[in-house]
Coordinates of N, CA, C and O and ligand atoms in Angstrom, one line a residue:
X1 N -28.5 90.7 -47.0 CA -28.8 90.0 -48.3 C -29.8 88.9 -48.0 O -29.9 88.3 -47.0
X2 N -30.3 88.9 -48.7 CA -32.1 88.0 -48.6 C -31.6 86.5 -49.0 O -31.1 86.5 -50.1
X3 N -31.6 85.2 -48.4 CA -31.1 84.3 -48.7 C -32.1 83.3 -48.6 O -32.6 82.9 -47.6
X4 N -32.6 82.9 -49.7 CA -34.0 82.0 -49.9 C -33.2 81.0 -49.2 O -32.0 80.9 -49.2
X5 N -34.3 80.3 -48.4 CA -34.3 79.0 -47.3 C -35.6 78.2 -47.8 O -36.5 78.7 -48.6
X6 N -35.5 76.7 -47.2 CA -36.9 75.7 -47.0 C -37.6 76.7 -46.8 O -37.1 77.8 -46.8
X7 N -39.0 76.5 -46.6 CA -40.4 77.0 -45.5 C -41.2 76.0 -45.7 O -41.0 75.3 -46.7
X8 N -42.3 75.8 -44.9 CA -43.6 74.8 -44.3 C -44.5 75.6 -43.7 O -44.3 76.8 -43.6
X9 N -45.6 74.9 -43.4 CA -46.4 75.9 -42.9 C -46.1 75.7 -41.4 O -47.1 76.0 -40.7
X10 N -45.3 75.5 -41.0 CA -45.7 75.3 -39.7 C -44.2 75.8 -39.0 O -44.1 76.3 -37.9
X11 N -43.4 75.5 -39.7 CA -41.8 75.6 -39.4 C -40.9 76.4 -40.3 O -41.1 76.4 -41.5
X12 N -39.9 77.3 -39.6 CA -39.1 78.0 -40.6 C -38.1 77.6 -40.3 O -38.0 77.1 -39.3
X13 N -36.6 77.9 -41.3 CA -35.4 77.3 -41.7 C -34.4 78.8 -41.6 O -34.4 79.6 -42.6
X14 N -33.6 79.1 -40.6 CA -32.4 80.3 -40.6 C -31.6 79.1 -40.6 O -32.0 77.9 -40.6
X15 N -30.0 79.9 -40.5 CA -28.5 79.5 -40.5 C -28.3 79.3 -38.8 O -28.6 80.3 -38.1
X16 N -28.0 78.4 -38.2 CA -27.2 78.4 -37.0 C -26.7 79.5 -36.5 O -25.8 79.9 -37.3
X17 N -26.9 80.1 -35.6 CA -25.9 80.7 -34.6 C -25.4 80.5 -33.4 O -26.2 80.0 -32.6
X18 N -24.3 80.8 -32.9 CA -23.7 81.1 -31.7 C -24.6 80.8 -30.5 O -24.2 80.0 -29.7
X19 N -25.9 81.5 -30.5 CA -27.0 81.5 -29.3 C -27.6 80.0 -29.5 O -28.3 79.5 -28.6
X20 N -27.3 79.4 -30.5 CA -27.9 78.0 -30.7 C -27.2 76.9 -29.8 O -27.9 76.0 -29.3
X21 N -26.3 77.0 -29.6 CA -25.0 75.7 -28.6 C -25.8 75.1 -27.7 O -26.1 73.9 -27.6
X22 N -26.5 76.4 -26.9 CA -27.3 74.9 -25.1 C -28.4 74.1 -25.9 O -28.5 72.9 -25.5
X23 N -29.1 74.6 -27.0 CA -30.2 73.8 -27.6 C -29.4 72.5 -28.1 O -29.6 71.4 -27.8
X24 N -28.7 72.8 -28.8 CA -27.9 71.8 -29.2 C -27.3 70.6 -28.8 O -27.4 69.4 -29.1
X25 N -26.5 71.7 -27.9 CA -26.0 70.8 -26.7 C -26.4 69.9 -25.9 O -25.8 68.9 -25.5
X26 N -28.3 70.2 -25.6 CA -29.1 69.5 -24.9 C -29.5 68.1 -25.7 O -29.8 67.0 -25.2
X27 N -29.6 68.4 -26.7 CA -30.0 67.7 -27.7 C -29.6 66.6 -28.0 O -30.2 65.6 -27.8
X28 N -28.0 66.7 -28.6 CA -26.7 65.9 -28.5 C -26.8 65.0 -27.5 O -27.0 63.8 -27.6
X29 N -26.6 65.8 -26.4 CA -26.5 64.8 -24.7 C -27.7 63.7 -24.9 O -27.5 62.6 -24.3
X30 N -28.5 63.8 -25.5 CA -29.8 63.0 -25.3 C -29.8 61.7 -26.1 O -30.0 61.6 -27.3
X31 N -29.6 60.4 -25.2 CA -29.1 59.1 -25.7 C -30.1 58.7 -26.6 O -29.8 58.1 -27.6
X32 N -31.1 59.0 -26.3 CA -32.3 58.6 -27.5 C -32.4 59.1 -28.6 O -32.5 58.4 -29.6
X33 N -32.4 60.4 -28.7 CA -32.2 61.1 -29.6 C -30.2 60.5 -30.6 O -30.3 60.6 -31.9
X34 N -29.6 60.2 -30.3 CA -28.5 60.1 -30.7 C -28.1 58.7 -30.5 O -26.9 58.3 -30.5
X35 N -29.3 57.9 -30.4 CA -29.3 56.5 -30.2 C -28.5 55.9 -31.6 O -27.6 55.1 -31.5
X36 N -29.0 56.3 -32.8 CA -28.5 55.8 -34.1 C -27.2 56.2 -34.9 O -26.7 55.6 -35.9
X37 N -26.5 57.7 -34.0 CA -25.3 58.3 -34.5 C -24.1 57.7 -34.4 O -23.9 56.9 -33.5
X38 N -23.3 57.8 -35.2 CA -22.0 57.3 -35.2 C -21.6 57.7 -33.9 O -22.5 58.4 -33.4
X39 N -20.6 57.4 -33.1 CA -20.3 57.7 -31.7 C -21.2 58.4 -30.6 O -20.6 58.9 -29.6
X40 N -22.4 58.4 -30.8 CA -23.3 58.3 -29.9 C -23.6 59.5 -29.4 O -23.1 60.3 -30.2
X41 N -24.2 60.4 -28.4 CA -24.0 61.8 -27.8 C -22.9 62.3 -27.8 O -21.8 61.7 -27.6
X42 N -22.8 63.4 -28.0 CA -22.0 64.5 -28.3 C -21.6 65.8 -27.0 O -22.4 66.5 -26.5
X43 N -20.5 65.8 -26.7 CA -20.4 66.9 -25.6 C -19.8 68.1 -26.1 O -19.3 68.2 -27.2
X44 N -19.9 68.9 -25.2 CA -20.0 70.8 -25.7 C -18.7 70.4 -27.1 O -18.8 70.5 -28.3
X45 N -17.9 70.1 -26.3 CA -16.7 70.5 -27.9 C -17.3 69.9 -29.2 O -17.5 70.5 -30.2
X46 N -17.7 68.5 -29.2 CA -18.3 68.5 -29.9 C -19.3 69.0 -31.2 O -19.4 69.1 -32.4
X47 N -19.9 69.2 -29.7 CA -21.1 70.2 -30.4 C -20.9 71.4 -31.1 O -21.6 71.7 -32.1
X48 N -19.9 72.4 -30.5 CA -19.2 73.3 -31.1 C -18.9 73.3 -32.7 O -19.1 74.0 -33.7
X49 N -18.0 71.9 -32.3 CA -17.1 71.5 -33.8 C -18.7 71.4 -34.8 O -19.0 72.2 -35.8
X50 N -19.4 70.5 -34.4 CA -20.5 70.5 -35.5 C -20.9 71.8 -36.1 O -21.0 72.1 -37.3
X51 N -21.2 72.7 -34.9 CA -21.8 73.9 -35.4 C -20.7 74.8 -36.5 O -21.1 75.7 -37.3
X52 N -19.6 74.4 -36.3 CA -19.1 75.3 -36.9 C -18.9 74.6 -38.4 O -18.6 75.3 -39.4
X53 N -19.0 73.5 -38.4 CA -18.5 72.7 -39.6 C -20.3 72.9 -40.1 O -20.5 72.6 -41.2
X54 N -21.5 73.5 -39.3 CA -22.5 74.1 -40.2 C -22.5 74.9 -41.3 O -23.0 74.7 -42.4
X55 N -21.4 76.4 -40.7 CA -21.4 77.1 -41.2 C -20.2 77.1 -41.9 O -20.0 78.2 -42.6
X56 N -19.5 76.2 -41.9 CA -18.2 76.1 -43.4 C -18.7 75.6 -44.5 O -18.2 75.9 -45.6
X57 N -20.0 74.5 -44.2 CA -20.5 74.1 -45.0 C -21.7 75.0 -45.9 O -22.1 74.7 -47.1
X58 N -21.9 75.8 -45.4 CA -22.9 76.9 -45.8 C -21.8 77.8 -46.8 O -22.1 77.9 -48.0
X59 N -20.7 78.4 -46.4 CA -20.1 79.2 -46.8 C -19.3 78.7 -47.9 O -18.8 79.5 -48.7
X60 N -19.1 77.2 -48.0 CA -18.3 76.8 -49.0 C -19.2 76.4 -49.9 O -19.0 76.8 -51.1
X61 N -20.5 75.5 -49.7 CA -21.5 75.5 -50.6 C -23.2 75.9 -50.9 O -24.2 75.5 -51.5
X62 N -22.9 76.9 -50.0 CA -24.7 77.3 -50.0 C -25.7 76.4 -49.7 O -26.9 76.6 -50.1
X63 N -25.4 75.3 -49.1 CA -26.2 74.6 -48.4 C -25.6 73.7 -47.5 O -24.5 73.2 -47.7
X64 N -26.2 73.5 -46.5 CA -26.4 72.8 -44.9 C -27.1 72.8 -44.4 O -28.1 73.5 -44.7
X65 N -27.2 72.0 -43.2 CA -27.9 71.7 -42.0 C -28.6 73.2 -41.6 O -27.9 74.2 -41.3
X66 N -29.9 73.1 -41.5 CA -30.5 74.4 -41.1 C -30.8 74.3 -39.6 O -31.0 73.2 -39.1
X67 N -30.9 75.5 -38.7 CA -32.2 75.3 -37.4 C -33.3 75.6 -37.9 O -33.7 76.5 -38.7
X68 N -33.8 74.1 -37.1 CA -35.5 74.7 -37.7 C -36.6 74.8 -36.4 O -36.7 74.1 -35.4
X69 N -37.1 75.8 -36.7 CA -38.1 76.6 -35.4 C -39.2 76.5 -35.8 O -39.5 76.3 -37.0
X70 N -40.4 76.5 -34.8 CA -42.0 77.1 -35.0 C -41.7 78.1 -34.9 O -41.0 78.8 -34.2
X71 N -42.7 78.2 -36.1 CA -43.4 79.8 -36.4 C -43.4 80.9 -35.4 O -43.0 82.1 -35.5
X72 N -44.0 80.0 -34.3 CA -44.0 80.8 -33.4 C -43.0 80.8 -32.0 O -43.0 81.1 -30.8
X73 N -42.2 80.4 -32.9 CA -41.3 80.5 -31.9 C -40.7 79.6 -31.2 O -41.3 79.2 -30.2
X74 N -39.4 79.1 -31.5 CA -39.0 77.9 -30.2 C -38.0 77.1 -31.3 O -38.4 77.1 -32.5
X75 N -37.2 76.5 -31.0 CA -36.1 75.4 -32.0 C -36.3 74.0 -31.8 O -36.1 73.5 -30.7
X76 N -36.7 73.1 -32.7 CA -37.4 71.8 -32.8 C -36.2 71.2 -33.0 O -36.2 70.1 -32.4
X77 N -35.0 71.4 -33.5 CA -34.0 71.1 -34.4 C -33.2 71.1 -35.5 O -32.5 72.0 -35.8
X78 N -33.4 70.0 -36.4 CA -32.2 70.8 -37.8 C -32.9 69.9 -38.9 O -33.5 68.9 -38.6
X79 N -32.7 70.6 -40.3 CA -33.0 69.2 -41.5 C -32.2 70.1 -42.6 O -32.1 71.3 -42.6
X80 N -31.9 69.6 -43.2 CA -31.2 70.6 -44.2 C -30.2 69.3 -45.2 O -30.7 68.2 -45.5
X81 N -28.8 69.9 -45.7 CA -28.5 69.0 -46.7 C -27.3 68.9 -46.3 O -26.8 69.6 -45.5
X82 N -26.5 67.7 -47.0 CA -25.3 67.4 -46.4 C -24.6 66.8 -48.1 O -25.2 66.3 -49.0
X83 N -23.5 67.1 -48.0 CA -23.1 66.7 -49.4 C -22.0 65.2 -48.7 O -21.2 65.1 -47.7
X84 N -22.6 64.0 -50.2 CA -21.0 63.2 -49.6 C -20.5 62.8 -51.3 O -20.8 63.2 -52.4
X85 N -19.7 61.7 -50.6 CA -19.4 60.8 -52.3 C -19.5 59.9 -51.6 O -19.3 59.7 -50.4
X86 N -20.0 59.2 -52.4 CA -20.4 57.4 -51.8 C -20.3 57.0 -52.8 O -21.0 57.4 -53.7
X87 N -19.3 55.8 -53.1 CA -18.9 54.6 -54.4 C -18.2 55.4 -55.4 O -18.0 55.1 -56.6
X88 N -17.8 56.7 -54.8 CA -17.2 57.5 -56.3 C -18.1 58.3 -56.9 O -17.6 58.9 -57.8
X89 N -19.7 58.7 -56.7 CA -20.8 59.3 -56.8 C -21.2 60.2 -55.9 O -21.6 60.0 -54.8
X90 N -21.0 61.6 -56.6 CA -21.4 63.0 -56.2 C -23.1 62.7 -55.4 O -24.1 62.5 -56.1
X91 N -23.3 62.9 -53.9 CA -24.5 62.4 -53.3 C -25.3 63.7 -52.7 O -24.6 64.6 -52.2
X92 N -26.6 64.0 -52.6 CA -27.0 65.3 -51.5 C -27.6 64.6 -50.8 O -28.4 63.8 -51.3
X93 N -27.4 64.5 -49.5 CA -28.4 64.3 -48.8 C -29.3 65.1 -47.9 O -28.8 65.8 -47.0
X94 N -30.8 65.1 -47.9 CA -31.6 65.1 -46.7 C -31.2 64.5 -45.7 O -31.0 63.3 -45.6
X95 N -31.0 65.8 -44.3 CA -30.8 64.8 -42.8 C -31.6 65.8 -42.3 O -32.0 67.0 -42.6
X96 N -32.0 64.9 -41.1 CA -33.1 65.6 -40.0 C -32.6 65.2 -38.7 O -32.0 64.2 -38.6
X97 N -32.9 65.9 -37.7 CA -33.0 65.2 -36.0 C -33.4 66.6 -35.4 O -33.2 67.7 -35.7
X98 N -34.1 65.9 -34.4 CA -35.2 66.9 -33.5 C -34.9 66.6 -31.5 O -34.6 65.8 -30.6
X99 N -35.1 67.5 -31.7 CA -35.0 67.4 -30.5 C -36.0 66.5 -29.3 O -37.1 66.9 -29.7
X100 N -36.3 65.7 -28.3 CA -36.8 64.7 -28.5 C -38.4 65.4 -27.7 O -39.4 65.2 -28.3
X101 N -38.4 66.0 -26.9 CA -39.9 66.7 -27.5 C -41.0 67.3 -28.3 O -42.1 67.6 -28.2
X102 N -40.0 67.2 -29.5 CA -40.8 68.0 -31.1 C -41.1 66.7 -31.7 O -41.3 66.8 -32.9
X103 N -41.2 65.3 -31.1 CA -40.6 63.9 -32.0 C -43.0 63.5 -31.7 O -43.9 63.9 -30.8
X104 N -43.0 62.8 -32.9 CA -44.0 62.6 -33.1 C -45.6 63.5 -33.9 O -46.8 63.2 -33.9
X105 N -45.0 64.8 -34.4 CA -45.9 65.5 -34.5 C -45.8 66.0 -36.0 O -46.2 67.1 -36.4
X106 N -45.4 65.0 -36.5 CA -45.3 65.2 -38.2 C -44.0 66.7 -38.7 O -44.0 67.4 -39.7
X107 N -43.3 66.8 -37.7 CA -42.1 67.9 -38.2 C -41.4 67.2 -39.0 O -40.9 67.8 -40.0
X108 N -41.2 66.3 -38.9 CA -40.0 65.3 -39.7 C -39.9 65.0 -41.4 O -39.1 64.9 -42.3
X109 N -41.6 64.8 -41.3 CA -41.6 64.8 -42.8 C -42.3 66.1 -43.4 O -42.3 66.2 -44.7
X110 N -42.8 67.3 -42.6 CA -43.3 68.6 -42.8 C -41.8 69.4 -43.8 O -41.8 70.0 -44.9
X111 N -40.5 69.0 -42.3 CA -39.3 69.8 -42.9 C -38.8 68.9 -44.2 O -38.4 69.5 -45.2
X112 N -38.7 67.6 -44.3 CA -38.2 67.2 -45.0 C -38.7 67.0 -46.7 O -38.2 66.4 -47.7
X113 N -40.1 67.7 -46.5 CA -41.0 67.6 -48.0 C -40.5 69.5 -48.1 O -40.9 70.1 -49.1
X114 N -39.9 70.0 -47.3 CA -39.9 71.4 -47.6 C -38.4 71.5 -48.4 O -38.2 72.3 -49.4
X115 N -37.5 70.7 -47.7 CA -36.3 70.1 -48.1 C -35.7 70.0 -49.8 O -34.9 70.6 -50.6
X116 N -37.0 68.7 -49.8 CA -36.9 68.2 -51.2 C -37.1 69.1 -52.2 O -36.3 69.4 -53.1
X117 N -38.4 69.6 -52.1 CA -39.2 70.3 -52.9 C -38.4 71.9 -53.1 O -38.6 72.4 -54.2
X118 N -37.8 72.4 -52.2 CA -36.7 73.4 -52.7 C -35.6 73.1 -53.3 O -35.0 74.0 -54.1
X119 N -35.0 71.8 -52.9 CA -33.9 71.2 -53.9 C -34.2 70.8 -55.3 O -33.4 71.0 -56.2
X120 N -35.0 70.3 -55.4 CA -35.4 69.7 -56.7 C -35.8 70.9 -57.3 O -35.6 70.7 -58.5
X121 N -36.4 72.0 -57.3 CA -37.0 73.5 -57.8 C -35.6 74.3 -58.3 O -35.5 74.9 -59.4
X122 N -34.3 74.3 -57.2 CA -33.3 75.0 -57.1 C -32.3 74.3 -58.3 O -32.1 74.6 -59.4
X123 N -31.7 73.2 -57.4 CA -30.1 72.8 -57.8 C -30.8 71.6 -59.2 O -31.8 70.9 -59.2
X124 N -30.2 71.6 -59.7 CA -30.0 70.2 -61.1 C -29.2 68.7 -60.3 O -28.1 68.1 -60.6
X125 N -30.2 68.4 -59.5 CA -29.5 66.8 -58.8 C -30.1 65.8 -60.0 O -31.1 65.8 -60.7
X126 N -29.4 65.3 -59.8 CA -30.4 63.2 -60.4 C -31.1 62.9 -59.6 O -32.2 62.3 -59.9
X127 N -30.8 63.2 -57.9 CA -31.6 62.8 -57.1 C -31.3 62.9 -55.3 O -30.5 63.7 -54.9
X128 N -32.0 62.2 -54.4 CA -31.6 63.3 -53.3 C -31.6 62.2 -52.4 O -32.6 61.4 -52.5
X129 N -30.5 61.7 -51.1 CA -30.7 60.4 -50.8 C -30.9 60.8 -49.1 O -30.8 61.9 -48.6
X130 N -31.2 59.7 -48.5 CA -31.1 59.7 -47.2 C -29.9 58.7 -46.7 O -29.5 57.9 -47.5
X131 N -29.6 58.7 -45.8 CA -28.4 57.9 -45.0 C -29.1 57.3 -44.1 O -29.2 58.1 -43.2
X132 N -29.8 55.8 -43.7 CA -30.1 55.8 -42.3 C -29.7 54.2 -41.9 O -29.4 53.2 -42.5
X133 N -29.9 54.5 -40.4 CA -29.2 52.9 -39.8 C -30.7 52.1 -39.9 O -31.9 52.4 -39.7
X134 N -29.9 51.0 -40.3 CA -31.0 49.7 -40.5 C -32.2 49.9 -39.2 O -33.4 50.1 -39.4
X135 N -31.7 49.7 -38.3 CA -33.1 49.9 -37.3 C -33.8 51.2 -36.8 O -34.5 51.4 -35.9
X136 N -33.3 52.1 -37.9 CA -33.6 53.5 -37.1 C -35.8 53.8 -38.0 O -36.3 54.6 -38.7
X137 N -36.1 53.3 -37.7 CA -37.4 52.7 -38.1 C -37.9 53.9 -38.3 O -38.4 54.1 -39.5
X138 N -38.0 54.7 -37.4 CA -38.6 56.6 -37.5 C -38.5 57.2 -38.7 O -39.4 57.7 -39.5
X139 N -37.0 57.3 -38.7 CA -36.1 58.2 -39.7 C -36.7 57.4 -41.0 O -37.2 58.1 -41.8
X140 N -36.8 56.2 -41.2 CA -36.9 54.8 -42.7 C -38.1 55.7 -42.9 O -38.0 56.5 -43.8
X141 N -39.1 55.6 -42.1 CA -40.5 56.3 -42.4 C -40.4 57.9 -42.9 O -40.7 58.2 -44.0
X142 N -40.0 58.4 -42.3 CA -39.7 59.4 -42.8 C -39.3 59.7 -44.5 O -39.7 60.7 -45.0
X143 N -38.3 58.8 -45.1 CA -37.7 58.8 -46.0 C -38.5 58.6 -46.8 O -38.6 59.2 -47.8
X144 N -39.4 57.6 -46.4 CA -40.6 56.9 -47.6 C -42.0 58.1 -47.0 O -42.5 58.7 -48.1
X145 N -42.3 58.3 -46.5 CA -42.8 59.8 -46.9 C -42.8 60.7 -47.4 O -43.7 61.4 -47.5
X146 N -41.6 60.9 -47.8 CA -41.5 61.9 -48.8 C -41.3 61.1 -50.3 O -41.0 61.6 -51.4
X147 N -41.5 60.1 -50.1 CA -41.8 59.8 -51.8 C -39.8 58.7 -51.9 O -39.3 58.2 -52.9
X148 N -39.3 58.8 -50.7 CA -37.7 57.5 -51.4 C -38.3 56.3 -51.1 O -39.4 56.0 -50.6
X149 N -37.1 55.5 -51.6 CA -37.2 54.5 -51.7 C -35.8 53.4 -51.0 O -35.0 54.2 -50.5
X150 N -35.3 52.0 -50.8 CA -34.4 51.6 -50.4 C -33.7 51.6 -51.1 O -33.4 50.4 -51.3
X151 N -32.8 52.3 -52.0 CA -31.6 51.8 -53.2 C -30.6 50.9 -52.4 O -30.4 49.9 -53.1
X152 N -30.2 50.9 -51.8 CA -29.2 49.9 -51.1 C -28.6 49.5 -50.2 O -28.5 50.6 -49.6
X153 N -27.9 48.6 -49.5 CA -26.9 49.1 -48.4 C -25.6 49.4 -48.8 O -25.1 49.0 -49.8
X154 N -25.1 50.4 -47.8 CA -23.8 50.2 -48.2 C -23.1 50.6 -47.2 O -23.6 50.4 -46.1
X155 N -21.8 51.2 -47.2 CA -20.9 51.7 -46.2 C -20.2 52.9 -46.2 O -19.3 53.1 -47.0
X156 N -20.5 53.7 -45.0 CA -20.3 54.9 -45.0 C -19.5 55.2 -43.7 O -19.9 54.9 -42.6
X157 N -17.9 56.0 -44.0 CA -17.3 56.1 -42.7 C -17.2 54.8 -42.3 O -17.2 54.9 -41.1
X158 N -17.1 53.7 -42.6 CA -16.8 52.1 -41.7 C -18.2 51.5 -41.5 O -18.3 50.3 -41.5
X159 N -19.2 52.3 -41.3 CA -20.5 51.7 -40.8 C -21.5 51.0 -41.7 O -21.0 51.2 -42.8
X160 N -22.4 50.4 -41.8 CA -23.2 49.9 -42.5 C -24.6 50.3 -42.7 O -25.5 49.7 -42.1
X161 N -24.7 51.4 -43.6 CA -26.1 52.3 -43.3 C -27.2 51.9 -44.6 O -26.6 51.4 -45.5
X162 N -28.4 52.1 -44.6 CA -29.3 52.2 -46.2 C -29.3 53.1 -46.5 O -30.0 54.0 -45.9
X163 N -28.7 53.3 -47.5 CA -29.0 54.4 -48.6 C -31.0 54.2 -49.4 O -31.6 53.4 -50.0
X164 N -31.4 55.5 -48.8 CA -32.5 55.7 -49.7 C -32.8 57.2 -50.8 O -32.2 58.2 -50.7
X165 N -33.4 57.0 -51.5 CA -32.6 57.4 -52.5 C -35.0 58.0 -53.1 O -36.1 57.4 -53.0
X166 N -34.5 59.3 -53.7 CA -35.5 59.7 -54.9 C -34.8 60.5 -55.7 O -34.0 61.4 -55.5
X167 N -35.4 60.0 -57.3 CA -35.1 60.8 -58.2 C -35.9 61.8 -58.3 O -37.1 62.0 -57.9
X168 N -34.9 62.6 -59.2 CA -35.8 63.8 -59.2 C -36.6 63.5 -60.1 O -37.7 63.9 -59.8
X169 N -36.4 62.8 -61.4 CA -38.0 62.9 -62.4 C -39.1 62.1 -61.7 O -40.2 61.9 -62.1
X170 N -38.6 61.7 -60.5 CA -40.1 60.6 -59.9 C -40.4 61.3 -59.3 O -41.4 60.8 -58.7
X171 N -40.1 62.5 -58.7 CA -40.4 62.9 -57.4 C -42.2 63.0 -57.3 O -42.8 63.0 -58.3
X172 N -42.8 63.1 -56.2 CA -44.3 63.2 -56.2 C -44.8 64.9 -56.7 O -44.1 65.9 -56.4
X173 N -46.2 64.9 -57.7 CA -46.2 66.0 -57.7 C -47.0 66.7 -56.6 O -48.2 66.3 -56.3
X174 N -46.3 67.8 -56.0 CA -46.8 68.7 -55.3 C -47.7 67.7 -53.5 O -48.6 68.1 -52.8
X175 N -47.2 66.8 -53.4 CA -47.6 66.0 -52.1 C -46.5 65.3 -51.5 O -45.3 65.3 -51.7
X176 N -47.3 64.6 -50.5 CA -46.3 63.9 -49.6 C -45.9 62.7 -49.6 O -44.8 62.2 -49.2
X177 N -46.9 62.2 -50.2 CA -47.1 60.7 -49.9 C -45.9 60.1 -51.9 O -45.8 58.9 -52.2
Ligands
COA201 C1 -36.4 60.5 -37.0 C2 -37.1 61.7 -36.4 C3 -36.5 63.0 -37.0 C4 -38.6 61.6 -36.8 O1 -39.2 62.8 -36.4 P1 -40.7 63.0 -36.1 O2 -41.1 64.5 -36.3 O3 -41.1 62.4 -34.8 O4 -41.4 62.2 -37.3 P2 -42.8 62.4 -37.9 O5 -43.8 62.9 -36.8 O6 -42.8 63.3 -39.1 O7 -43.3 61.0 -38.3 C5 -42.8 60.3 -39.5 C6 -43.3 58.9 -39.4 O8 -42.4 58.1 -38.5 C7 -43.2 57.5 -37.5 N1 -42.5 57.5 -36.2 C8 -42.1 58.6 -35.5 N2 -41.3 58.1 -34.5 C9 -41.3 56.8 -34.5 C10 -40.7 55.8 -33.7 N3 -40.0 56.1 -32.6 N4 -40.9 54.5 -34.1 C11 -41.6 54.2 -35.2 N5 -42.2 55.1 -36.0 C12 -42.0 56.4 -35.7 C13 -44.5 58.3 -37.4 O9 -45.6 57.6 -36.9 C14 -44.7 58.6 -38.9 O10 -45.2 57.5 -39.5 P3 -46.4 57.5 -40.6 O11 -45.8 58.0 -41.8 O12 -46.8 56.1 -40.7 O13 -47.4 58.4 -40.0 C15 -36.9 61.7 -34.9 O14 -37.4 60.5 -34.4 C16 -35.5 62.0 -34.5 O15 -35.1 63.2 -34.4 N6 -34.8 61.0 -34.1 C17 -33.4 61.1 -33.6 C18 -32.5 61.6 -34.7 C19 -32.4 60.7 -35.9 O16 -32.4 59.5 -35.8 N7 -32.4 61.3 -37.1 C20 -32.3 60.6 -38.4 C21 -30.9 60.2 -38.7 S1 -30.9 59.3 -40.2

């Protein structure tokens, strides 16, 4: 069965599999890379549990965290959607992380404008948020590349993260900025 996904020009978007774990796994381990996460690097079980809580999330609502690959070949890492409630408010979010060699080469906001722009086409949101830690300066950029903005702080899981936030009637037409 043919299951429309994101696309970019440069990167494509399948479901996690099984053969995915060492990429993963490598990934997780990597303190910089997971410098900003709730409990920091992740080991195999871990990693497992995530992957699988990918694909519960896929199967219970047709959207999650994607692998995302070049074109031509190779796994950069993941961007896809995460559902929460925050304040009592039904939330989607855009999340991204890369593996830390794919980091600087405009993937971040490539997957994440591919993200939006199929969300906002597809599903009937108000709007599409990001989660990120106050100093995570990369990811902030990111967010505001694709057209959010700072709606607030708040608290998620115990932590103290910014919520950034775009509506869908503001969204940019057909760009990035
Ligand atoms: C956040 C992350 C996905 C960005 O990926 P990326 O592909 O390197 O980002 P891009 O190349 O698309 O760059 C986006 C912007 O961020 C800037 N940027 C990238 N890395 C940066 C850094 N370490 N410090 C400051 N700015 C940075 C880029 O210069 C660019 O800015 P511009 O719009 O002014 O040109 C990547 O750093 C990452 O995977 N980090 C670890 C996981 C993570 O924190 N995920 C987000 C959780 S909320």
């Amino acid at each position: 069965m043919f299951v429309p996904l994101p696309t970019s020009d440069r990167l494509q978007f399948r479901l996690f599999q099984e053969a995915d774990l060492p990429f993963l796994a490598s990934m997780f381990a990597d303190e910089r890379v997971m410098q900003f996460f709730i409990g920091g690097t992740r080991d195999l079980v871990q990693t497992r549990r995530w992957l699988a809580k990918r694909q519960d999330q896929w199967n219970r609502f047709g959207r999650t965290l994607y692998a995302l690959e070049k074109k031509e070949g190779g796994l950069v890492g993941y961007c896809g959607f995460i559902r929460w409630e925050i304040d009592g408010v039904a939330e989607t979010e855009i999340a991204y992380g890369l593996a830390r060699e794919a980091w600087g080469r405009g993937y971040a906001v490539e997957a994440a404008v591919a993200c939006r722009d199929f969300a906002f086409a597809r599903w009937t949101l108000a709007r599409l948020i990001a989660l990120i830690h106050p100093e995570n300066t990369a990811s902030s950029k990111v967010a505001r590349r694709i057209g959010m903005v700072l709606d607030r702080r708040c608290r998620v899981k115990g932590v103290s993260v910014d919520l950034y936030a775009i509506d869908c009637a503001g969204r940019p037409e057909g760009g990035t900025e």
